[in-house]
Short mmCIF file of C-alpha atoms and ligand atoms in Angstrom, two decimals:
data_model
loop_
_atom_site.label_atom_id
_atom_site.label_comp_id
_atom_site.label_asym_id
_atom_site.label_seq_id
_atom_site.Cartn_x
_atom_site.Cartn_y
_atom_site.Cartn_z
CA MET P 251 67.32 97.43 108.53
CA SER P 252 70.72 97.79 106.90
CA ILE P 253 73.36 95.04 106.69
CA GLY P 254 77.08 95.41 106.19
CA ILE P 255 80.53 95.60 107.73
CA HIS P 256 80.32 96.25 111.45
CA ASP P 257 84.07 96.22 112.05
CA LEU P 258 87.23 95.20 110.20
CA ALA P 259 90.87 94.61 111.10
CA VAL P 260 94.09 94.09 109.19
CA SER P 261 97.09 91.89 109.92
CA THR P 262 100.25 91.01 108.06
CA ALA P 263 103.41 88.92 108.15
CA HIS P 264 106.59 89.18 110.23
CA HIS P 265 109.02 90.16 107.46
CA VAL P 266 109.26 92.90 104.86
CA VAL P 267 111.19 93.27 101.60
CA ASP P 268 112.05 96.78 100.41
CA LEU P 269 111.27 97.08 96.71
CA ALA P 270 113.94 99.77 96.21
CA GLU P 271 116.53 97.21 97.38
CA LEU P 272 115.04 94.52 95.15
CA ALA P 273 115.13 96.93 92.21
CA GLU P 274 118.73 97.99 92.79
CA ALA P 275 119.90 94.40 93.22
CA THR P 276 118.29 93.37 89.95
CA GLY P 277 119.30 96.42 87.89
CA VAL P 278 115.83 97.99 87.75
CA ASP P 279 115.10 101.69 88.33
CA PRO P 280 113.35 101.79 91.77
CA ALA P 281 110.91 104.35 90.29
CA LYS P 282 109.46 101.55 88.15
CA TYR P 283 108.19 99.84 91.31
CA GLN P 284 107.46 102.95 93.40
CA ILE P 285 105.80 105.02 90.67
CA GLY P 286 105.22 102.60 87.79
CA LEU P 287 103.54 99.96 90.00
CA GLY P 288 102.82 102.20 93.01
CA GLN P 289 104.43 99.84 95.53
CA ASP P 290 107.06 100.54 98.21
CA ARG P 291 107.47 97.30 100.13
CA MET P 292 106.00 93.81 100.40
CA SER P 293 105.31 91.71 103.48
CA PHE P 294 106.82 88.24 103.58
CA PRO P 295 105.87 85.44 106.01
CA ALA P 296 108.28 83.84 108.47
CA PRO P 297 108.52 80.02 108.34
CA ASP P 298 106.01 79.79 111.20
CA GLU P 299 103.39 81.99 109.52
CA ASP P 300 100.80 81.43 106.82
CA ILE P 301 97.26 82.41 105.85
CA VAL P 302 95.89 80.82 109.04
CA THR P 303 98.11 82.71 111.48
CA MET P 304 97.54 86.03 109.69
CA GLY P 305 93.79 85.41 109.40
CA ALA P 306 93.44 84.52 113.08
CA ALA P 307 95.52 87.55 114.07
CA ALA P 308 93.24 89.81 112.00
CA ALA P 309 90.10 88.30 113.56
CA LEU P 310 91.32 88.44 117.18
CA PRO P 311 90.70 92.18 117.81
CA LEU P 312 87.19 91.89 116.34
CA LEU P 313 86.29 89.20 118.86
CA GLU P 314 87.94 91.15 121.67
CA ARG P 315 85.86 94.22 120.76
CA HIS P 316 82.54 92.54 120.00
CA GLY P 317 82.53 89.08 121.59
CA THR P 318 81.24 85.96 119.86
CA ASP P 319 77.49 86.29 120.51
CA GLY P 320 75.50 85.55 117.38
CA ILE P 321 78.50 84.38 115.35
CA ARG P 322 77.46 81.07 113.80
CA THR P 323 79.47 81.26 110.58
CA VAL P 324 83.14 81.69 109.67
CA LEU P 325 83.86 82.16 105.96
CA PHE P 326 87.54 82.03 105.05
CA ALA P 327 88.52 83.35 101.62
CA THR P 328 91.92 82.61 100.12
CA GLU P 329 93.79 81.89 96.93
CA SER P 330 96.73 80.42 98.82
CA GLY P 331 94.94 77.62 100.67
CA VAL P 332 96.98 75.28 102.88
CA ASP P 333 94.87 72.18 102.29
CA GLN P 334 92.91 70.82 99.35
CA SER P 335 90.02 69.71 101.52
CA LYS P 336 89.90 71.26 104.97
CA SER P 337 88.93 74.91 105.35
CA ALA P 338 91.65 77.15 106.80
CA GLY P 339 88.75 78.59 108.80
CA LEU P 340 88.70 75.47 110.99
CA PHE P 341 92.23 76.11 112.23
CA VAL P 342 91.20 79.71 112.96
CA HIS P 343 88.03 78.51 114.70
CA GLU P 344 90.16 76.43 117.08
CA LEU P 345 92.85 79.10 117.63
CA LEU P 346 90.21 81.69 118.52
CA GLY P 347 88.22 79.32 120.75
CA LEU P 348 85.01 79.95 118.83
CA PRO P 349 81.84 78.08 119.88
CA ARG P 350 81.28 74.54 118.53
CA THR P 351 77.89 75.56 117.09
CA MET P 352 79.34 77.02 113.91
CA ARG P 353 79.40 76.55 110.13
CA VAL P 354 82.87 77.02 108.63
CA ALA P 355 83.88 76.96 104.97
CA GLU P 356 86.52 78.22 102.56
CA PHE P 357 85.82 80.34 99.48
CA LYS P 358 88.02 80.31 96.38
CA GLN P 359 88.02 82.44 93.25
CA ALA P 360 91.46 84.06 93.16
CA CYS P 361 91.35 87.59 94.62
CA TYR P 362 87.54 87.75 94.36
CA GLY P 363 86.92 85.06 97.05
CA ALA P 364 86.41 87.52 99.93
CA THR P 365 83.65 89.33 98.07
CA ALA P 366 81.85 86.03 97.43
CA ALA P 367 82.19 85.38 101.18
CA LEU P 368 80.96 88.87 102.04
CA GLN P 369 77.92 88.53 99.76
CA SER P 370 77.12 85.16 101.34
CA ALA P 371 77.46 86.70 104.79
CA LEU P 372 75.01 89.47 103.84
CA GLY P 373 72.54 86.78 102.77
CA ILE P 374 72.91 84.85 106.05
CA VAL P 375 72.31 88.01 108.08
CA ALA P 376 69.35 88.99 105.88
CA ARG P 377 67.75 85.64 106.70
CA ASN P 378 68.39 86.00 110.43
CA PRO P 379 69.44 89.50 111.56
CA ARG P 380 70.43 88.20 115.00
CA GLU P 381 73.32 86.29 113.41
CA ARG P 382 76.73 87.80 112.74
CA VAL P 383 79.27 86.36 110.29
CA LEU P 384 83.04 86.42 110.58
CA VAL P 385 84.60 86.80 107.13
CA ILE P 386 88.36 86.35 106.86
CA ALA P 387 90.40 87.11 103.75
CA SER P 388 94.02 86.00 103.96
CA ASP P 389 96.67 85.40 101.33
CA VAL P 390 100.33 85.04 100.56
CA ALA P 391 100.91 86.32 97.02
CA ARG P 392 103.89 84.55 95.52
CA TYR P 393 105.33 84.61 92.02
CA GLU P 394 108.54 83.06 90.66
CA LEU P 395 111.76 84.98 91.32
CA ASP P 396 113.07 87.13 88.46
CA THR P 397 109.68 87.42 86.78
CA PRO P 398 107.65 90.61 86.20
CA GLY P 399 105.28 89.46 88.96
CA GLU P 400 108.04 89.33 91.62
CA PRO P 401 107.65 92.96 92.82
CA THR P 402 103.87 92.44 93.13
CA GLN P 403 104.08 89.78 95.86
CA GLY P 404 102.88 90.42 99.40
CA ALA P 405 101.08 88.94 102.40
CA GLY P 406 98.25 89.99 104.66
CA ALA P 407 94.79 89.38 106.02
CA VAL P 408 91.61 91.34 106.69
CA ALA P 409 88.86 90.12 109.00
CA MET P 410 85.36 91.59 108.85
CA LEU P 411 82.40 91.20 111.14
CA VAL P 412 79.21 91.32 109.07
CA SER P 413 76.01 92.23 110.90
CA ALA P 414 72.68 94.02 110.82
CA ASP P 415 72.85 97.77 111.57
CA PRO P 416 76.62 97.86 110.98
CA ALA P 417 78.82 100.55 112.51
CA LEU P 418 81.10 101.04 109.48
CA LEU P 419 79.61 100.38 106.06
CA ALA P 420 76.02 99.50 105.10
CA ILE P 421 76.18 97.55 101.82
CA GLU P 422 73.55 98.64 99.31
CA PRO P 423 71.49 95.94 97.57
CA VAL P 424 72.47 96.55 93.92
CA SER P 425 75.52 94.63 92.71
CA GLY P 426 76.98 94.33 89.20
CA VAL P 427 78.71 91.04 88.38
CA ALA P 428 80.91 89.72 85.57
CA ALA P 429 82.35 86.26 84.84
CA ARG P 430 84.46 84.91 81.97
CA ASP P 431 86.78 81.91 81.65
CA VAL P 432 90.18 83.51 80.99
CA ASP P 433 93.72 82.21 81.58
CA ASP P 434 95.23 85.39 83.03
CA PHE P 435 96.37 83.98 86.38
CA TRP P 436 96.02 80.65 88.13
CA ARG P 437 97.92 78.33 90.46
CA PRO P 438 98.15 74.64 89.53
CA ASN P 439 97.65 72.16 92.38
CA ASP P 440 101.34 71.20 92.47
CA SER P 441 102.73 74.75 92.38
CA THR P 442 103.44 77.16 95.24
CA THR P 443 103.67 80.10 92.85
CA ALA P 444 101.03 81.52 90.54
CA VAL P 445 101.20 81.29 86.77
CA VAL P 446 100.38 84.68 85.31
CA ASP P 447 100.00 86.40 81.98
CA GLY P 448 100.49 89.92 83.36
CA ARG P 449 99.37 91.83 80.27
CA LEU P 450 96.23 89.70 79.89
CA SER P 451 95.44 90.14 83.59
CA LEU P 452 95.37 93.91 83.17
CA THR P 453 92.92 93.83 80.27
CA ALA P 454 90.82 91.10 81.91
CA TYR P 455 90.57 93.26 85.07
CA LEU P 456 89.48 96.32 83.06
CA GLY P 457 87.04 94.25 80.99
CA ALA P 458 85.46 92.77 84.13
CA LEU P 459 85.09 96.27 85.57
CA THR P 460 83.14 97.64 82.60
CA THR P 461 80.97 94.49 82.37
CA ALA P 462 80.23 94.61 86.10
CA TRP P 463 79.57 98.35 85.91
CA ASP P 464 77.08 97.91 83.05
CA ASP P 465 75.33 95.17 85.00
CA PHE P 466 75.28 97.43 88.09
CA ALA P 467 73.74 100.26 86.04
CA ALA P 468 71.19 97.91 84.40
CA GLY P 469 70.19 96.67 87.87
CA GLY P 470 69.32 100.17 89.04
CA GLY P 471 72.69 101.18 90.53
CA VAL P 472 73.48 104.86 91.05
CA GLY P 473 75.41 106.89 88.47
CA ALA P 474 79.19 107.26 88.77
CA GLY P 475 78.72 110.92 89.76
CA GLN P 476 76.72 109.83 92.83
CA ILE P 477 79.63 107.84 94.22
CA ASP P 478 81.83 109.85 96.60
CA ARG P 479 84.87 107.57 96.89
CA PHE P 480 86.13 104.54 94.98
CA CYS P 481 87.94 101.54 96.40
CA PHE P 482 89.22 98.99 93.88
CA HIS P 483 91.12 95.71 94.09
CA GLN P 484 94.83 96.57 94.18
CA PRO P 485 97.19 93.83 92.95
CA PHE P 486 99.50 96.85 92.83
CA THR P 487 98.11 100.30 93.55
CA LYS P 488 98.72 101.66 90.05
CA MET P 489 96.18 99.12 88.78
CA ALA P 490 93.41 100.93 90.66
CA ARG P 491 94.46 104.22 89.03
CA LYS P 492 94.19 102.59 85.61
CA ALA P 493 90.79 101.17 86.58
CA LEU P 494 89.30 104.47 87.77
CA LYS P 495 90.51 106.11 84.58
CA GLY P 496 88.88 103.28 82.62
CA LEU P 497 85.60 103.73 84.49
CA ALA P 498 85.69 107.50 83.85
CA GLN P 499 86.14 106.86 80.11
CA HIS P 500 83.41 104.22 80.12
CA THR P 501 80.84 106.37 81.94
CA GLY P 502 81.89 109.79 80.63
CA VAL P 503 81.98 111.06 84.24
CA GLU P 504 85.11 112.84 85.48
CA LEU P 505 86.61 110.70 88.27
CA GLY P 506 89.87 112.07 89.68
CA ASP P 507 92.43 110.08 91.64
CA GLU P 508 91.63 112.13 94.77
CA LEU P 509 88.48 109.97 95.01
CA GLN P 510 90.60 106.89 95.77
CA GLU P 511 94.01 108.19 96.93
CA ALA P 512 93.42 107.31 100.61
CA THR P 513 92.80 103.64 99.73
CA PHE P 514 96.44 103.09 98.76
CA ALA P 515 98.16 103.72 102.11
CA TYR P 516 98.26 100.14 103.43
CA ASN P 517 98.56 98.26 100.14
CA ARG P 518 101.68 100.23 99.05
CA GLU P 519 103.30 98.63 102.12
CA LEU P 520 101.68 95.19 102.23
CA GLY P 521 102.06 94.34 98.56
CA ASN P 522 99.41 92.20 96.92
CA THR P 523 97.26 90.41 99.48
CA TYR P 524 94.93 88.87 96.86
CA THR P 525 91.55 88.36 98.62
CA ALA P 526 92.39 90.87 101.36
CA SER P 527 93.58 93.63 99.04
CA LEU P 528 90.23 95.34 98.35
CA TYR P 529 89.34 95.34 102.04
CA ALA P 530 92.79 96.56 103.13
CA GLY P 531 92.06 99.44 100.73
CA LEU P 532 88.72 100.01 102.46
CA ALA P 533 90.39 99.92 105.90
CA ALA P 534 92.92 102.54 104.76
CA LEU P 535 90.17 104.77 103.38
CA LEU P 536 88.10 104.61 106.58
CA ASP P 537 91.23 105.24 108.66
CA GLN P 538 92.59 108.18 106.68
CA ASP P 539 89.56 110.22 105.69
CA ASP P 540 87.56 112.07 108.36
CA THR P 541 84.82 113.30 106.06
CA LEU P 542 83.14 110.04 105.05
CA ALA P 543 80.04 109.81 107.26
CA GLY P 544 77.00 109.42 105.02
CA THR P 545 79.06 109.16 101.85
CA ARG P 546 78.81 106.39 99.26
CA ILE P 547 81.82 104.21 98.44
CA GLY P 548 81.98 102.25 95.19
CA LEU P 549 83.90 98.99 95.53
CA PHE P 550 85.22 96.82 92.72
CA SER P 551 86.42 93.31 93.44
CA TYR P 552 88.36 91.35 90.81
CA GLY P 553 89.64 87.80 90.85
CA SER P 554 91.58 86.44 87.88
CA GLY P 555 90.14 83.59 86.00
CA ALA P 556 87.96 85.82 86.06
CA VAL P 557 85.13 87.25 88.18
CA GLY P 558 84.39 90.90 88.97
CA GLU P 559 81.79 92.61 91.14
CA PHE P 560 80.93 96.27 91.56
CA PHE P 561 78.87 97.27 94.59
CA THR P 562 78.39 100.23 96.89
CA GLY P 563 78.14 100.97 100.58
CA ILE P 564 77.20 103.93 102.76
CA VAL P 565 79.67 104.93 105.47
CA GLN P 566 77.93 105.07 108.84
CA PRO P 567 78.04 108.01 111.27
CA GLY P 568 80.59 107.39 114.03
CA TYR P 569 82.78 105.17 111.82
CA GLN P 570 85.85 107.02 113.15
CA GLU P 571 85.33 105.49 116.58
CA GLN P 572 86.76 102.15 115.42
CA ARG P 573 89.95 103.14 113.66
CA ARG P 574 92.79 100.75 113.00
CA CYS P 575 95.42 103.33 112.07
CA GLU P 576 97.65 102.92 115.11
CA ALA P 577 97.55 99.12 115.11
CA VAL P 578 98.22 98.82 111.37
CA THR P 579 100.96 101.46 111.37
CA ALA P 580 102.67 99.76 114.32
CA GLU P 581 102.46 96.32 112.71
CA LEU P 582 103.84 97.62 109.41
CA ALA P 583 106.65 99.50 111.15
CA GLY P 584 107.49 96.48 113.32
CA ARG P 585 108.13 94.12 110.41
CA VAL P 586 111.65 92.70 110.31
CA PRO P 587 113.44 93.51 107.04
CA LEU P 588 114.87 90.64 105.00
CA SER P 589 118.10 91.06 103.07
CA LEU P 590 117.85 90.02 99.43
CA SER P 591 119.67 86.75 100.10
CA GLU P 592 117.48 85.92 103.13
CA TYR P 593 114.37 86.68 101.07
CA ARG P 594 115.48 84.46 98.21
CA GLU P 595 116.32 81.64 100.57
CA LEU P 596 112.92 81.84 102.28
CA HIS P 597 111.19 82.11 98.90
CA ALA P 598 112.84 78.88 97.76
CA THR P 599 111.96 76.97 100.94
CA GLU P 600 109.39 74.30 100.29
CA HIS P 601 108.31 71.51 102.56
CA ALA P 602 106.75 68.26 101.42
CA SER P 603 103.53 67.63 103.31
CA GLY P 604 104.46 63.96 103.75
CA THR P 605 107.31 64.54 106.18
CA ASP P 606 107.08 65.81 109.75
CA LEU P 607 108.22 69.37 110.33
CA GLU P 608 108.92 71.57 113.35
CA THR P 609 109.14 75.24 112.39
CA PRO P 610 111.56 77.67 114.08
CA ARG P 611 109.98 80.23 116.44
CA VAL P 612 110.16 83.51 114.53
CA THR P 613 106.82 85.31 114.41
CA GLN P 614 105.91 87.87 117.06
CA GLY P 615 102.22 87.56 116.13
CA PRO P 616 99.63 85.99 118.44
CA PHE P 617 99.52 82.64 116.56
CA ARG P 618 102.07 80.44 114.84
CA PHE P 619 102.28 77.53 112.46
CA ALA P 620 104.11 74.98 114.62
CA GLY P 621 104.74 72.41 111.93
CA ILE P 622 103.41 69.21 110.41
CA ARG P 623 102.72 65.99 112.31
CA ARG P 624 101.47 62.89 110.54
CA GLN P 625 100.75 65.08 107.50
CA ALA P 626 98.47 67.38 109.53
CA ARG P 627 99.23 71.07 110.04
CA GLN P 628 99.66 72.17 113.67
CA TYR P 629 98.95 75.66 114.97
CA GLU P 630 99.34 77.25 118.39
CA ALA P 631 99.04 80.53 120.27
CA THR P 632 102.45 82.13 120.83
CA GLN P 633 101.63 83.09 124.44
CA GLY P 634 99.88 81.28 127.22
C1 COA R 755 101.83 94.22 86.26
C2 COA R 755 103.00 93.61 85.51
C3 COA R 755 102.48 92.96 84.23
C4 COA R 755 104.03 94.69 85.16
O1 COA R 755 105.17 94.05 84.64
P1 COA R 755 106.31 94.70 83.70
O2 COA R 755 106.08 94.27 82.31
O3 COA R 755 107.62 94.38 84.31
O4 COA R 755 106.12 96.23 83.90
P2 COA R 755 105.91 97.39 82.81
O5 COA R 755 107.05 97.44 81.88
O6 COA R 755 104.53 97.31 82.25
O7 COA R 755 106.02 98.64 83.80
C5 COA R 755 105.08 98.82 84.81
C6 COA R 755 104.76 100.30 84.89
O8 COA R 755 105.94 100.99 85.33
C7 COA R 755 106.21 102.08 84.47
N1 COA R 755 107.65 102.31 84.52
C8 COA R 755 108.63 101.56 83.97
N2 COA R 755 109.84 102.11 84.28
C9 COA R 755 109.59 103.21 85.02
C10 COA R 755 110.43 104.19 85.63
N3 COA R 755 111.77 104.13 85.54
N4 COA R 755 109.86 105.19 86.33
C11 COA R 755 108.50 105.25 86.45
N5 COA R 755 107.66 104.35 85.87
C12 COA R 755 108.21 103.34 85.18
C13 COA R 755 105.70 101.61 83.12
O9 COA R 755 105.49 102.69 82.23
C14 COA R 755 104.40 100.92 83.53
O10 COA R 755 103.43 101.88 83.81
P3 COA R 755 102.08 101.94 82.89
O11 COA R 755 101.48 100.57 82.92
O12 COA R 755 101.24 102.94 83.56
O13 COA R 755 102.56 102.32 81.53
C15 COA R 755 103.67 92.53 86.40
O14 COA R 755 104.09 93.12 87.60
C16 COA R 755 102.80 91.35 86.72
O15 COA R 755 102.67 90.42 85.94
N6 COA R 755 102.17 91.32 87.95
C17 COA R 755 101.34 90.23 88.40
C18 COA R 755 99.95 90.25 87.77
C19 COA R 755 99.06 91.31 88.29
O16 COA R 755 99.26 91.86 89.35
N7 COA R 755 98.01 91.62 87.51
C20 COA R 755 97.04 92.63 87.86
C21 COA R 755 95.65 92.27 87.56
S1 COA R 755 95.02 91.04 88.65
#
């Protein structure tokens, strides 16, 4: 029996900011963002959107396609949690009308959280192959204005259904892991934006990759030459290019960018989606490349602070039958552009959790954040 990702879906926010416009307005050469960072645009949430609405929107098509039978667990991974105690997964559970017989929890370790959730899901299914697990990765990446991190913001969610005999990707058992306490990126409890040491985050990412790779090799993992495609965490897509180059140097195996080029398509548009980024890369790869059946993908997950994991999966025959291309392309194209002043105004908007709030109706997505009543967040379906 194999276990892995049976289906996955991507969702994003209502607005978009064009990085060429941001560059021009701030006196930066647009090529720095488009080529230097490998990013074209970044999604930005409307006032009635957040990680919950994006996460529920990503999960909805999975439930429509596969029903809820056997789903007894929802694992919600995020760095941009909306509550210190309650799992964002519980709001999603209600919005999606999932059965009451369910365990729901939130996973946190910066951008790595979704991989921790995925590994836990694999364990749950291994124990009882009749169960399926809904894993949701959803984040709003936000840095201070006028900082080097500003062009690497973004927003989006990926939902994955994890099951036995998966239709998309069977995850292989060997995993290489790496952990080290490092202050490269974090978000204090009273801050809506992340604190980041950009330079340190690059070296910490590359260090975690080589440590995880060595652990993967020591645990009996295949050689780099036996991996057909690579899909790495993409805080900005250029980072994955640096990482593959680093892995090639580390292993002495030639690994060209053509082995990962297809993974960039969605993330160049979404911006950084933290926990969702690696899996948005995987979605793009599965959507863009017709020659993957039976091939092995090497995935590297990194979360600042810092944890890394390298693992592999085998693409299943017939994976093309469940493509997301049209839906993702339409959602990306349908985003409403923000002018620079609108973006800055929205960026600066903060709401104290102690006062009631009714949000304006903006999002065209299936779910919305309606506001805050008696300090509790309220969500609703936009139709019906
Ligand atoms: C990544 C980050 C540090 C870059 O910030 P920065 O100091 O403004 O950017 P740099 O000066 O390093 O330039 C970025 C790239 O653009 C290139 N560049 C600069 N101007 C350019 C131009 N006109 N045309 C093409 N490329 C250009 C630089 O050479 C550099 O590429 P390289 O790293 O391959 O050499 C910053 O965006 C950040 O802090 N991001 C958040 C943290 C993050 O995402 N970390 C990743 C690990 S989790």
